[in-house]
Coordinates of N, CA and C in Angstrom, one line a residue:
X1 N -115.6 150.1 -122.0 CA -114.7 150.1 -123.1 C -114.4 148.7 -123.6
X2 N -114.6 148.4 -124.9 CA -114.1 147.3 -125.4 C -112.5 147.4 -125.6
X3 N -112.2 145.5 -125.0 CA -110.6 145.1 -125.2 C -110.5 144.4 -126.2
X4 N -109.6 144.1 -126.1 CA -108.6 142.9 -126.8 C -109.3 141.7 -126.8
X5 N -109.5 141.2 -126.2 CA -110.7 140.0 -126.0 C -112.3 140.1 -126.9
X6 N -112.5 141.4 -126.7 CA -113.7 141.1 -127.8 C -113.6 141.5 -129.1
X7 N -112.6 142.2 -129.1 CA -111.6 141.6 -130.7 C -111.7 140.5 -131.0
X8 N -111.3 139.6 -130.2 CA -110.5 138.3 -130.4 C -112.3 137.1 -130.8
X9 N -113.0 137.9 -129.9 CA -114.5 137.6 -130.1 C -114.9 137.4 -131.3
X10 N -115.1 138.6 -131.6 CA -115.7 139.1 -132.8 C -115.0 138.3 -134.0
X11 N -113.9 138.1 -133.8 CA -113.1 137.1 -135.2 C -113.9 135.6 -134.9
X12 N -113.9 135.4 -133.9 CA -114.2 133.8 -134.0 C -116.0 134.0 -134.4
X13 N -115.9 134.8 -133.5 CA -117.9 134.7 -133.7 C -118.1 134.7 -135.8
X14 N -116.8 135.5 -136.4 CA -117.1 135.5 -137.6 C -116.7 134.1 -138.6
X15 N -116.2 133.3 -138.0 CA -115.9 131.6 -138.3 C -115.1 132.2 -139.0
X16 N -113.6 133.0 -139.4 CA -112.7 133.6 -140.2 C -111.6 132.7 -139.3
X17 N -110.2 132.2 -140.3 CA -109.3 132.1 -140.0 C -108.9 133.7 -139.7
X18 N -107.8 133.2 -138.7 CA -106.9 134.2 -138.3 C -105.9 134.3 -137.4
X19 N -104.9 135.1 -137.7 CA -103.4 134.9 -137.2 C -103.4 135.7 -136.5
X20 N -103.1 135.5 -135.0 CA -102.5 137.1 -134.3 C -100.6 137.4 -134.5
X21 N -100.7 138.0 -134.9 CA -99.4 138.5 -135.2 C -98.3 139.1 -134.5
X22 N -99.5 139.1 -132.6 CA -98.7 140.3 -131.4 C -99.0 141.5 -131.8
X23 N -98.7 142.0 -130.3 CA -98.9 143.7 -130.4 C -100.6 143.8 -131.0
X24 N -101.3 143.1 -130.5 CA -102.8 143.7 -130.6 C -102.9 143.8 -132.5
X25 N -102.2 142.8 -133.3 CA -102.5 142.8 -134.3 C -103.0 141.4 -135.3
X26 N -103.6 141.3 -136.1 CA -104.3 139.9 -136.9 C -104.3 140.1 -137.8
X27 N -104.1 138.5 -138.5 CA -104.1 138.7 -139.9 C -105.3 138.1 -140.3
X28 N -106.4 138.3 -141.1 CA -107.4 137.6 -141.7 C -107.1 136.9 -142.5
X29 N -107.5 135.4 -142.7 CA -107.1 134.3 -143.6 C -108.4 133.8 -144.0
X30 N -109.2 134.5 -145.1 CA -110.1 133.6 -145.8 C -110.6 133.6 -147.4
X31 N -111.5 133.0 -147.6 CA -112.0 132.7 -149.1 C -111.0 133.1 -150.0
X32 N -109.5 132.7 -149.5 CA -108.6 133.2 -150.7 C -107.7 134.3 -150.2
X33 N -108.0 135.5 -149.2 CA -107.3 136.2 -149.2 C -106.7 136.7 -147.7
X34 N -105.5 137.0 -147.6 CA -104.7 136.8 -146.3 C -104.2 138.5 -146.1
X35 N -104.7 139.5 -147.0 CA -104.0 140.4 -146.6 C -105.0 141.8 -146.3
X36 N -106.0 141.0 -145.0 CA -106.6 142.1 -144.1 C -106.3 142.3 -142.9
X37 N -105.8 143.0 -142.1 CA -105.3 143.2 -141.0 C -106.2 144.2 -140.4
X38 N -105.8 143.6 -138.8 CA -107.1 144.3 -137.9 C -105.6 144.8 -136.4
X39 N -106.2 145.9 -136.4 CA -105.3 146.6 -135.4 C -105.9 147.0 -134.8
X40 N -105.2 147.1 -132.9 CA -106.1 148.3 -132.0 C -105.1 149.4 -132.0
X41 N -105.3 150.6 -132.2 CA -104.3 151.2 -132.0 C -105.1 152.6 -131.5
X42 N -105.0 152.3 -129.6 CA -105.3 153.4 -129.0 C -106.8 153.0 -128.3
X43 N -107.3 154.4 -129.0 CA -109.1 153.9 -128.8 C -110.1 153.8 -130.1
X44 N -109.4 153.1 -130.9 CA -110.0 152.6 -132.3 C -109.4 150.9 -132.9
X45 N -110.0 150.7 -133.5 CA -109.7 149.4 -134.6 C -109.7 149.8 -135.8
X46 N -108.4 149.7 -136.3 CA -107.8 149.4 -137.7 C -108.1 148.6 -138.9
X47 N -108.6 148.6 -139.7 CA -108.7 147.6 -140.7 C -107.9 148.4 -141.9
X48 N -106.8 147.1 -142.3 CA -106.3 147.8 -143.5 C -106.0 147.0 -144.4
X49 N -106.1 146.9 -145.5 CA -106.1 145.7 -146.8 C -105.7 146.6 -147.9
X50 N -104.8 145.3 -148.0 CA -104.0 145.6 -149.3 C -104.9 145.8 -150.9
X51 N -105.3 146.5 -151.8 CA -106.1 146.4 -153.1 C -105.3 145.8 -153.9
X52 N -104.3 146.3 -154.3 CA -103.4 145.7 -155.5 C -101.9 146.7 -155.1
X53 N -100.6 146.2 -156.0 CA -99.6 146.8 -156.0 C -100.0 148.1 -156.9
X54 N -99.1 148.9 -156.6 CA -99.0 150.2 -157.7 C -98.2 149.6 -158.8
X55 N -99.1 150.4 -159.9 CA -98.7 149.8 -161.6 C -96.9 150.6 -161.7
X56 N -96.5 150.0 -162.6 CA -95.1 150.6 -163.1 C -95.4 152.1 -163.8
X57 N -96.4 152.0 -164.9 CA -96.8 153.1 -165.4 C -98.3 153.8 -165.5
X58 N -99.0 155.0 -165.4 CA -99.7 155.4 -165.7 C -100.6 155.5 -164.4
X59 N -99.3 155.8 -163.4 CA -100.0 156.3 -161.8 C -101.0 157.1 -161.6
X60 N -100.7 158.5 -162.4 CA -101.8 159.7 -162.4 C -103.1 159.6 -162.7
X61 N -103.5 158.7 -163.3 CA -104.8 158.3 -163.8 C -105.5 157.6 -162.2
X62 N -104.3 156.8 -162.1 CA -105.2 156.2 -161.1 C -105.4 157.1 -159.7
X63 N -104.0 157.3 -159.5 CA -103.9 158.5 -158.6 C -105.1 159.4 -158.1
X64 N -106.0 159.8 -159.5 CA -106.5 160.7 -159.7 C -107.9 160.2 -158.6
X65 N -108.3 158.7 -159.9 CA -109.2 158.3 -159.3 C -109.4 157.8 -158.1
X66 N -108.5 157.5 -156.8 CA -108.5 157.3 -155.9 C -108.8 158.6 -155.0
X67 N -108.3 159.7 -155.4 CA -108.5 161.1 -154.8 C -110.0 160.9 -154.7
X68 N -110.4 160.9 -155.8 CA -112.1 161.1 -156.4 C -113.0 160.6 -155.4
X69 N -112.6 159.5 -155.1 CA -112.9 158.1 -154.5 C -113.3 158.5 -152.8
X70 N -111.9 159.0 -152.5 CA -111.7 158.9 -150.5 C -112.6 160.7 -150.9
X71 N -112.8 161.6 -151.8 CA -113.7 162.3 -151.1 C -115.1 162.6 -151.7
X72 N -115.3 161.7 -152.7 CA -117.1 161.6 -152.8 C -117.9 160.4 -151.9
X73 N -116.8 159.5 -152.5 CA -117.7 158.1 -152.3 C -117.3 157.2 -150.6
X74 N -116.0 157.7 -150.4 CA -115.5 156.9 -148.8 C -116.2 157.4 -147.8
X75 N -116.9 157.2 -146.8 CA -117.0 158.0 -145.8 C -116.3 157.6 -144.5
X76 N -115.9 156.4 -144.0 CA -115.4 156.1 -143.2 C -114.1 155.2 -143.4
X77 N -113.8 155.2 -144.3 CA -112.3 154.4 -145.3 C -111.6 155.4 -146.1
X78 N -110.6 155.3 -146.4 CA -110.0 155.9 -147.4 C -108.9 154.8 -148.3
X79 N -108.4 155.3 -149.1 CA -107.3 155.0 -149.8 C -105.8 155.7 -149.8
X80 N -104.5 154.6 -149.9 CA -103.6 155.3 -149.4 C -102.4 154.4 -149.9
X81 N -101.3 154.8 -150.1 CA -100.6 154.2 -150.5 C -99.4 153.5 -149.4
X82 N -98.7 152.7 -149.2 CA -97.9 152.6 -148.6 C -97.1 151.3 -149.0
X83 N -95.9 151.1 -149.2 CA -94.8 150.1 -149.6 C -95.2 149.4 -151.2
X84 N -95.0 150.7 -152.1 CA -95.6 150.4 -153.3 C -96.6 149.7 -153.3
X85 N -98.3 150.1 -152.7 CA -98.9 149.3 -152.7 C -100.1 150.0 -152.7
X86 N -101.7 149.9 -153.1 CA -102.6 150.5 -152.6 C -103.3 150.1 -151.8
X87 N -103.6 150.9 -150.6 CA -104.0 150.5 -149.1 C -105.5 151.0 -149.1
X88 N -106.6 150.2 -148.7 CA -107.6 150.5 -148.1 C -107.6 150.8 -146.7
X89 N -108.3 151.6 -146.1 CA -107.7 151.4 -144.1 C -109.0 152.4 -144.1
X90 N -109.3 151.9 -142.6 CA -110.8 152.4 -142.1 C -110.5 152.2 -140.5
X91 N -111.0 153.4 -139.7 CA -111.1 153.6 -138.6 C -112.2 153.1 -137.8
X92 N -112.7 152.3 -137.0 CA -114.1 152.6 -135.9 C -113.2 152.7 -134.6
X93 N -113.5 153.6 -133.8 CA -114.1 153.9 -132.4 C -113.9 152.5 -131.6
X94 N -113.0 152.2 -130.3 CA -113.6 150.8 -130.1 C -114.2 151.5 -128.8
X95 N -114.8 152.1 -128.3 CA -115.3 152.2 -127.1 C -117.0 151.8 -127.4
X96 N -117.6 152.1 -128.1 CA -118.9 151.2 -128.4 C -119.4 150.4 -129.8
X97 N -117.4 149.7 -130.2 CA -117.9 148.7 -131.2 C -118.6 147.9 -130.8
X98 N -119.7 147.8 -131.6 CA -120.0 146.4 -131.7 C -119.9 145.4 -132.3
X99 N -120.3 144.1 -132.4 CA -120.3 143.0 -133.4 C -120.8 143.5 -135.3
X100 N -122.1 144.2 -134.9 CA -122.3 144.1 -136.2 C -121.6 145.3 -137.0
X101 N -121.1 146.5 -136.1 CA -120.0 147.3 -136.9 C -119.1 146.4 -137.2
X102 N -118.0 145.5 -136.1 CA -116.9 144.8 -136.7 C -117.4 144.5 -138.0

């Protein structure tokens, strides 16, 4: 079973800035952007990134297309919303992550 450590691996092996934040969580710091987070939580890793805020008006449209999205085209990610915001987040398995999944 992969730990915490080859987590911690797998970031450096990727030459990415990165913040651990505690509690088995990181923040990704690169080419510009700081808001991908990697979590263990259980027997999987987390990845969740922020897309953009939700608009003031004309949610249903997008709404729509996000539905569209997590059930033709996502297969192992979805879309989701959380703290007025739209969330990408994707699950792997850590018991035989490897490098080139991370």
């Amino acid at each position: 079973m992969k730990t915490r450590e080859d987590i911690e691996s797998y970031l450096l092996r990727l030459g990415v800035t990165n913040e651990d934040l505690g509690h088995d969580i990181w923040r990704i710091k690169d080419n510009g952007f700081d808001n991908l987070l990697v979590s263990l939580a259980g027997p999987v890793v987390v990845f969740r990134l922020k897309v953009m805020d939700l608009p003031v008006r004309g949610r249903e449209p997008l709404f729509e297309a996000l539905l569209r999205l997590n059930a033709r085209e996502m297969i192992l990610a979805t879309f989701g919303i959380d703290d007025n915001a739209v969330i990408l987040s994707a699950s792997l398995p850590m018991e035989d992550l490897d490098y080139s999944e991370f």
